[in-house]
Coordinates of N, CA, C and O in Angstrom, one line a residue:
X1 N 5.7 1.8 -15.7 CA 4.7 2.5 -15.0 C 4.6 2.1 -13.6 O 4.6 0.9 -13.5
X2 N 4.7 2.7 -12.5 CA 4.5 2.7 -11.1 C 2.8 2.8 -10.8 O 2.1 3.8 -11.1
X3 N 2.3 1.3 -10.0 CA 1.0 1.4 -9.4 C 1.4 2.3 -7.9 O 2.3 2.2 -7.1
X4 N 0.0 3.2 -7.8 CA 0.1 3.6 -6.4 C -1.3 3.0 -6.0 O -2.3 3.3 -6.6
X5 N -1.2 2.3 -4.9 CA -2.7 2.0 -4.2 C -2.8 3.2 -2.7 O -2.0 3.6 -1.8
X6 N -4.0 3.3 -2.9 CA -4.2 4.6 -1.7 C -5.3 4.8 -1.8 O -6.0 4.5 -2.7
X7 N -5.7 5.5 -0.7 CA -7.3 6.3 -1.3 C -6.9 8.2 -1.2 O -5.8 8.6 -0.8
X8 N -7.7 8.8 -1.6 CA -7.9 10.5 -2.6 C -7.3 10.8 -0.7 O -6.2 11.2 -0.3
X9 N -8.3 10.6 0.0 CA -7.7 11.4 1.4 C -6.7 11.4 2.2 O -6.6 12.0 3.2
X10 N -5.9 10.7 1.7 CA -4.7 9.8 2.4 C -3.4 11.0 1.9 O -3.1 11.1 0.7
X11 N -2.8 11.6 2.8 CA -2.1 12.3 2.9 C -0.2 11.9 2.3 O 0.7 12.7 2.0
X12 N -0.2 10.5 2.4 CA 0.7 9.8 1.9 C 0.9 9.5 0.8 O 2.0 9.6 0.2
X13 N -0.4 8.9 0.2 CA -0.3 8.8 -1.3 C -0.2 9.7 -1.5 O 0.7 9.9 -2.3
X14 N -1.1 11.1 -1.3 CA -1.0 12.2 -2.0 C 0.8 12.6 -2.1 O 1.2 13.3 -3.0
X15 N 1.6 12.3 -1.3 CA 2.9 12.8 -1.6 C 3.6 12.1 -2.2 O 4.7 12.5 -2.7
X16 N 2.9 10.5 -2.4 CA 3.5 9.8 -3.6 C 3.5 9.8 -4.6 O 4.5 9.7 -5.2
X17 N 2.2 10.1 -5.5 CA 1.7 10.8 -6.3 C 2.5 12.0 -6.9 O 2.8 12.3 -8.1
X18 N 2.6 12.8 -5.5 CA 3.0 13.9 -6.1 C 4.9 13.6 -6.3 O 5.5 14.1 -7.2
X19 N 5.3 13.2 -5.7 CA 6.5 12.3 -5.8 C 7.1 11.9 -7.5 O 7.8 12.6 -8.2
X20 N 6.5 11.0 -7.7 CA 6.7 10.7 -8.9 C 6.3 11.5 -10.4 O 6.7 11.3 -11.5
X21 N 5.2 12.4 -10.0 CA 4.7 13.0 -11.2 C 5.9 14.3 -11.1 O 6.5 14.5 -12.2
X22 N 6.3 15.1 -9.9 CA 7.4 15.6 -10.0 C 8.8 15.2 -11.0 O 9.5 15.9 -11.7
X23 N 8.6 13.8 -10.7 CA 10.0 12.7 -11.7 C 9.8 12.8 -13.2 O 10.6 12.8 -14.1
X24 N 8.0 13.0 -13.4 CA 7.9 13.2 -14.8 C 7.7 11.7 -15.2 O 7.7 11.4 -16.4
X25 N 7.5 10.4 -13.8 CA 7.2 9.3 -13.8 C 6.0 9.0 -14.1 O 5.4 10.0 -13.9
X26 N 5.0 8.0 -14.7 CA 3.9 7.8 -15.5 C 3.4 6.7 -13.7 O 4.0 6.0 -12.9
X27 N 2.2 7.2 -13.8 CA 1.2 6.8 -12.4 C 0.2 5.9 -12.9 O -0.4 6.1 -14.0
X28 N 0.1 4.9 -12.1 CA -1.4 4.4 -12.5 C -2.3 4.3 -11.2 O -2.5 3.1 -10.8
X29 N -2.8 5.4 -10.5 CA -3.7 5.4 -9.2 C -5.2 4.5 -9.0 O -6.3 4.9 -9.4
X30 N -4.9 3.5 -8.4 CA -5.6 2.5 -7.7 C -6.2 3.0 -6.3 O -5.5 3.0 -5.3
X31 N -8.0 3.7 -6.1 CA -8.2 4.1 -4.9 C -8.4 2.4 -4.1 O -8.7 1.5 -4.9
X32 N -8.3 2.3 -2.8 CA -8.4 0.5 -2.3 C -9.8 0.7 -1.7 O -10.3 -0.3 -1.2
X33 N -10.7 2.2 -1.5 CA -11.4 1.8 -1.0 C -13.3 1.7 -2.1 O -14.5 1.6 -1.8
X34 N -12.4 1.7 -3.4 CA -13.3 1.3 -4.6 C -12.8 0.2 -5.5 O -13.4 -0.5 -6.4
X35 N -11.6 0.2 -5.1 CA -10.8 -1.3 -6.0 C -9.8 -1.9 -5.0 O -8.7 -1.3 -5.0
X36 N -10.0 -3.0 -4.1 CA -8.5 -3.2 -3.6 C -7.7 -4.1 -4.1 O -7.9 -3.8 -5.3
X37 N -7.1 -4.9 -4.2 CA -5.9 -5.5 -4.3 C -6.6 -6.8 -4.5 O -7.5 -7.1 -3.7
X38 N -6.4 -7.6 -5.3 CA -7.3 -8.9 -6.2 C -6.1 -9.4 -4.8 O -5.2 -8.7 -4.3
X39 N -6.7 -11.2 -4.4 CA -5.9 -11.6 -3.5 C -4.5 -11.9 -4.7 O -3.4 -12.4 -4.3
X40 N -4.6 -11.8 -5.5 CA -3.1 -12.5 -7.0 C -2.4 -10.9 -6.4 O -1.2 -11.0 -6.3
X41 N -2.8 -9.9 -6.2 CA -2.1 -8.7 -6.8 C -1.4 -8.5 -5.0 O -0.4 -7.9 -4.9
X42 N -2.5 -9.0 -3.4 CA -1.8 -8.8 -2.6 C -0.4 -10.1 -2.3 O 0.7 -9.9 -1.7
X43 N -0.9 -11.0 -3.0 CA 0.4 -11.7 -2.6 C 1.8 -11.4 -3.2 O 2.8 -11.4 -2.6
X44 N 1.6 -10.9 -4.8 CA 3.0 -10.0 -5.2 C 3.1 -9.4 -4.3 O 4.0 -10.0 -3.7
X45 N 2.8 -8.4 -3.6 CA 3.0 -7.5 -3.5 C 3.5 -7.3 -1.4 O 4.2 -6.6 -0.7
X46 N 2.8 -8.4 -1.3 CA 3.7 -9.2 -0.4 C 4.8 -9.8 0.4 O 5.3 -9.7 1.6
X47 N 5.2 -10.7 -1.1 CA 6.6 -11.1 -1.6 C 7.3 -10.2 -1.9 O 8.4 -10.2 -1.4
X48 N 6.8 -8.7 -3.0 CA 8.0 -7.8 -2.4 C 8.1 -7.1 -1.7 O 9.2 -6.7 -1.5
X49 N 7.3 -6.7 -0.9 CA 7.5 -6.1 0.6 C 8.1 -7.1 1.3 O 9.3 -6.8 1.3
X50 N 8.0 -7.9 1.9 CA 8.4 -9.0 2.8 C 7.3 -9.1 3.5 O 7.3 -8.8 4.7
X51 N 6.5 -9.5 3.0 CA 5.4 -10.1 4.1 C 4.1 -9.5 4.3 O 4.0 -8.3 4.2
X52 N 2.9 -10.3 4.6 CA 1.6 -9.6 4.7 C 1.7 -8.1 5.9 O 1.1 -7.1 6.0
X53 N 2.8 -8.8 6.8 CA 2.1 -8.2 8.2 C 2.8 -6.4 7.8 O 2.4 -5.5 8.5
X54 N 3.8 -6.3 6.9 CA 4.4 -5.4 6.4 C 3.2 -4.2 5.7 O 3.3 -3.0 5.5
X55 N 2.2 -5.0 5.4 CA 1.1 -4.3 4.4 C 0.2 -3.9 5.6 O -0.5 -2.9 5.3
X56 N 0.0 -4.3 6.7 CA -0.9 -3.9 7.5 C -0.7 -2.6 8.5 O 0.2 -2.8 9.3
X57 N -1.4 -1.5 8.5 CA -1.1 -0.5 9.6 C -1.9 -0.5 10.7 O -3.1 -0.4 10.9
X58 N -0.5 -0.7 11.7 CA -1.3 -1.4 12.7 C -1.9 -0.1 13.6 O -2.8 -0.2 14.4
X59 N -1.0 1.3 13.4 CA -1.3 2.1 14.4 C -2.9 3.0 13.7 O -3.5 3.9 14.2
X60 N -3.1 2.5 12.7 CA -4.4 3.3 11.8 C -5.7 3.3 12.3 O -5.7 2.4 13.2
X61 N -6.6 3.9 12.3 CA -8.1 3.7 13.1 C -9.0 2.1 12.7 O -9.9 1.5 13.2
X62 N -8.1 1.9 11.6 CA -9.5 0.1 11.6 C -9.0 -0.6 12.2 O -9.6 -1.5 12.8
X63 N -7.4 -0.4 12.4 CA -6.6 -2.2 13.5 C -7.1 -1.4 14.9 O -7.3 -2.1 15.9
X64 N -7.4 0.0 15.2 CA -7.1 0.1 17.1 C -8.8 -0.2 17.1 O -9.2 -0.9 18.1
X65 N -9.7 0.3 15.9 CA -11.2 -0.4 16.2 C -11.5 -2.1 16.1 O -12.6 -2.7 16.5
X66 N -10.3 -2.8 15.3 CA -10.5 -4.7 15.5 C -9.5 -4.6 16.6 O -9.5 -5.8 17.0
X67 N -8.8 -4.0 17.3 CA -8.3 -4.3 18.3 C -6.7 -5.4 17.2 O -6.5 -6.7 17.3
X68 N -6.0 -4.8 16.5 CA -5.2 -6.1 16.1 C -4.4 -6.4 17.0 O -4.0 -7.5 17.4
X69 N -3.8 -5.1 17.5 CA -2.4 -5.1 18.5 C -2.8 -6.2 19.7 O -1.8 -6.2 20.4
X70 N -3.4 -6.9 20.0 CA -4.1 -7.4 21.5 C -4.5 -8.9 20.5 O -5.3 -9.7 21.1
X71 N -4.0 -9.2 19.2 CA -5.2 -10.4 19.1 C -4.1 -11.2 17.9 O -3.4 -10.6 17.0
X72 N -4.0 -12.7 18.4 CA -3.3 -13.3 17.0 C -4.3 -13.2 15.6 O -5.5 -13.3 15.7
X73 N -3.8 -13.0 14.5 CA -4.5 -13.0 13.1 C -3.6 -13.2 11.7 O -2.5 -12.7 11.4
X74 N -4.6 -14.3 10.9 CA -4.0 -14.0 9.7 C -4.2 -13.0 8.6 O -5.2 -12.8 7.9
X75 N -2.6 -12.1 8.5 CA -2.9 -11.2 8.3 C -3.5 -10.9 6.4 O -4.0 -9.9 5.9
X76 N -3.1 -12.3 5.7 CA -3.5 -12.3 4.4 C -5.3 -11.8 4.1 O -5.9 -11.0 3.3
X77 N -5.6 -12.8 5.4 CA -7.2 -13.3 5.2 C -7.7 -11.4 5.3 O -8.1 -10.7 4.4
X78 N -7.4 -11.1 6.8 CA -7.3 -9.6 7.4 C -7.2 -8.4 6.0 O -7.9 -7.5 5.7
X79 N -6.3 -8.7 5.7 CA -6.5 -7.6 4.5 C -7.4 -8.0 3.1 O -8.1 -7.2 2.5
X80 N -7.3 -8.9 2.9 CA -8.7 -9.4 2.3 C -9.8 -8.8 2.2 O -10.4 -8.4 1.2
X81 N -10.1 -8.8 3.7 CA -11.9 -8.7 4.1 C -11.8 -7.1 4.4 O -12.9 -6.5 4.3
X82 N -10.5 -6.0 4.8 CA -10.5 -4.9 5.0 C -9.8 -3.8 4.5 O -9.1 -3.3 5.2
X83 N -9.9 -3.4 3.2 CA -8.8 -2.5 2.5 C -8.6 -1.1 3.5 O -7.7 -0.4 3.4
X84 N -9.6 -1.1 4.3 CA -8.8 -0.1 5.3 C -7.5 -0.3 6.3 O -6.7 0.4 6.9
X85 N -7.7 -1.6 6.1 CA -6.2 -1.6 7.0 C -4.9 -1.5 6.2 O -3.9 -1.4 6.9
X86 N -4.9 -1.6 5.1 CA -3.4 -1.3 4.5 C -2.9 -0.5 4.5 O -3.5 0.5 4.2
X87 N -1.4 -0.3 4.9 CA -0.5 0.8 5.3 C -0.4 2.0 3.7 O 0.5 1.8 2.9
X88 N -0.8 2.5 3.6 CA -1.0 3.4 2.5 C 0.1 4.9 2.4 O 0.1 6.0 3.0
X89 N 1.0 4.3 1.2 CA 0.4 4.4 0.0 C 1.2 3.0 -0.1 O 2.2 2.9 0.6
X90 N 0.7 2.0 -1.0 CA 1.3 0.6 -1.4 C 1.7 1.3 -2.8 O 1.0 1.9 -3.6
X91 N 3.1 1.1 -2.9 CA 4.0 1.4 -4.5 C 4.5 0.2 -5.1 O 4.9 -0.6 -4.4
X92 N 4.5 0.0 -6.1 CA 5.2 -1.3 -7.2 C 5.5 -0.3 -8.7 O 4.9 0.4 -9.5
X93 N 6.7 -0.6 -8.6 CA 7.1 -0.6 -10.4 C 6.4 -1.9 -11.2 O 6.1 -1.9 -12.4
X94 N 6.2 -2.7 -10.6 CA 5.7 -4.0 -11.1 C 6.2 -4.8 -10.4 O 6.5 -4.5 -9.2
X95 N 6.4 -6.3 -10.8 CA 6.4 -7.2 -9.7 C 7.9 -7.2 -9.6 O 8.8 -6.8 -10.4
X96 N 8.0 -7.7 -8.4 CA 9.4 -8.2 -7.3 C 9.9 -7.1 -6.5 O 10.8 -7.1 -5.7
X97 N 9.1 -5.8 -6.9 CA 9.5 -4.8 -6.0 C 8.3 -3.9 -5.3 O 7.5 -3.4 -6.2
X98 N 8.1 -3.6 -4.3 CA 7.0 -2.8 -3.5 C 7.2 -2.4 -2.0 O 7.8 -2.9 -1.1
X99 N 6.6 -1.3 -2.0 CA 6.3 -0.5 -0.5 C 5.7 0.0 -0.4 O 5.0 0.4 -1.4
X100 N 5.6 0.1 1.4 CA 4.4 0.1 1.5 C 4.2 1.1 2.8 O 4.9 0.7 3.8
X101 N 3.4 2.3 3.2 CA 3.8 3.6 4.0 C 4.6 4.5 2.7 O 4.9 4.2 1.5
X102 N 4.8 5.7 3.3 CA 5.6 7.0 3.3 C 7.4 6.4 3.0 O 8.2 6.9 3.7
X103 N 7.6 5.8 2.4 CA 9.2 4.9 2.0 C 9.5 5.7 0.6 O 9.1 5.4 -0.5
X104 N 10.6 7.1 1.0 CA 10.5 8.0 0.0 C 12.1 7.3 -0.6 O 12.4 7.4 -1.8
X105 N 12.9 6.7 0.2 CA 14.4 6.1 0.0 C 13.9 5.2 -1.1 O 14.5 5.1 -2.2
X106 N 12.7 4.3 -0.7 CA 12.5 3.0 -1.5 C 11.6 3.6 -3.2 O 11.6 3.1 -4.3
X107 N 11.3 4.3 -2.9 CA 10.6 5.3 -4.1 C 11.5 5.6 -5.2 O 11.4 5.3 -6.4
X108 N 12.7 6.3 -4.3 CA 13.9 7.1 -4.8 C 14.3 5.9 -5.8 O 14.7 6.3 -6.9
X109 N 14.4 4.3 -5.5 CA 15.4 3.3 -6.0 C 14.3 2.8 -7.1 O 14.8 2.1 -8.0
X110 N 12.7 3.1 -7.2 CA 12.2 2.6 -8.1 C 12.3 3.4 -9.1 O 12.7 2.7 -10.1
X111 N 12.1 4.9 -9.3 CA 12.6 5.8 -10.3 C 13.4 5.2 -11.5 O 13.3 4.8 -12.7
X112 N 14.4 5.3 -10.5 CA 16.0 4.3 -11.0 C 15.9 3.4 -12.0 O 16.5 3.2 -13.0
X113 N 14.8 2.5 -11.3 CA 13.9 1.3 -12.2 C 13.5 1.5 -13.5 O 13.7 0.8 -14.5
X114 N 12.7 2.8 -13.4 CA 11.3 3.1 -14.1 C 11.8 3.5 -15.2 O 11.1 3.8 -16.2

């Protein structure tokens, strides 16, 4: 089963979503801005993306209203305290593999997985 984290308005997940239910792939939809990411489930998820700063969108409306681009930060604590800032839609087949944005190539190779 493939987690998608996203929220209902998000134009991305919606194509991830629709992405894999096209596959006939089984979904399990996580909205982040009613449930986000336990800090256990951001650090997987993390590690398979390569990195917190990977999970954060920096061009989105909550980093240009914290100003992130202009400021050093840790980005673990940062998504912690703000599920709006994550680059959405966050995908995992499960652990050791995840992305994170519109990554339809990296989608394509979880299928494969699933």
């Amino acid at each position: 089963m493939i987690q998608i984290f996203g929220t209902k308005k998000c134009r991305n997940t919606q194509k991830a979503l629709r992405f894999f239910s096209d596959r006939g792939i089984e979904v399990q939809f996580r909205d982040l801005s009613v449930k986000p990411p336990s800090p256990g489930e951001l650090d997987d998820m993390a590690k398979a993306a390569g990195g917190y700063d990977i999970l954060i969108d920096l061009s989105g409306p909550a980093a240009e209203q914290r100003g992130l681009r202009y400021m050093d930060y840790d980005a673990r604590e940062i998504l912690l305290e703000d599920p709006a800032l994550y680059k959405t839609p966050l995908v995992r087949p499960g652990k050791g593999l995840a992305a994170a944005g519109p990554d339809e190539a990296a989608w394509k190779g979880m299928v494969k997985t699933a």
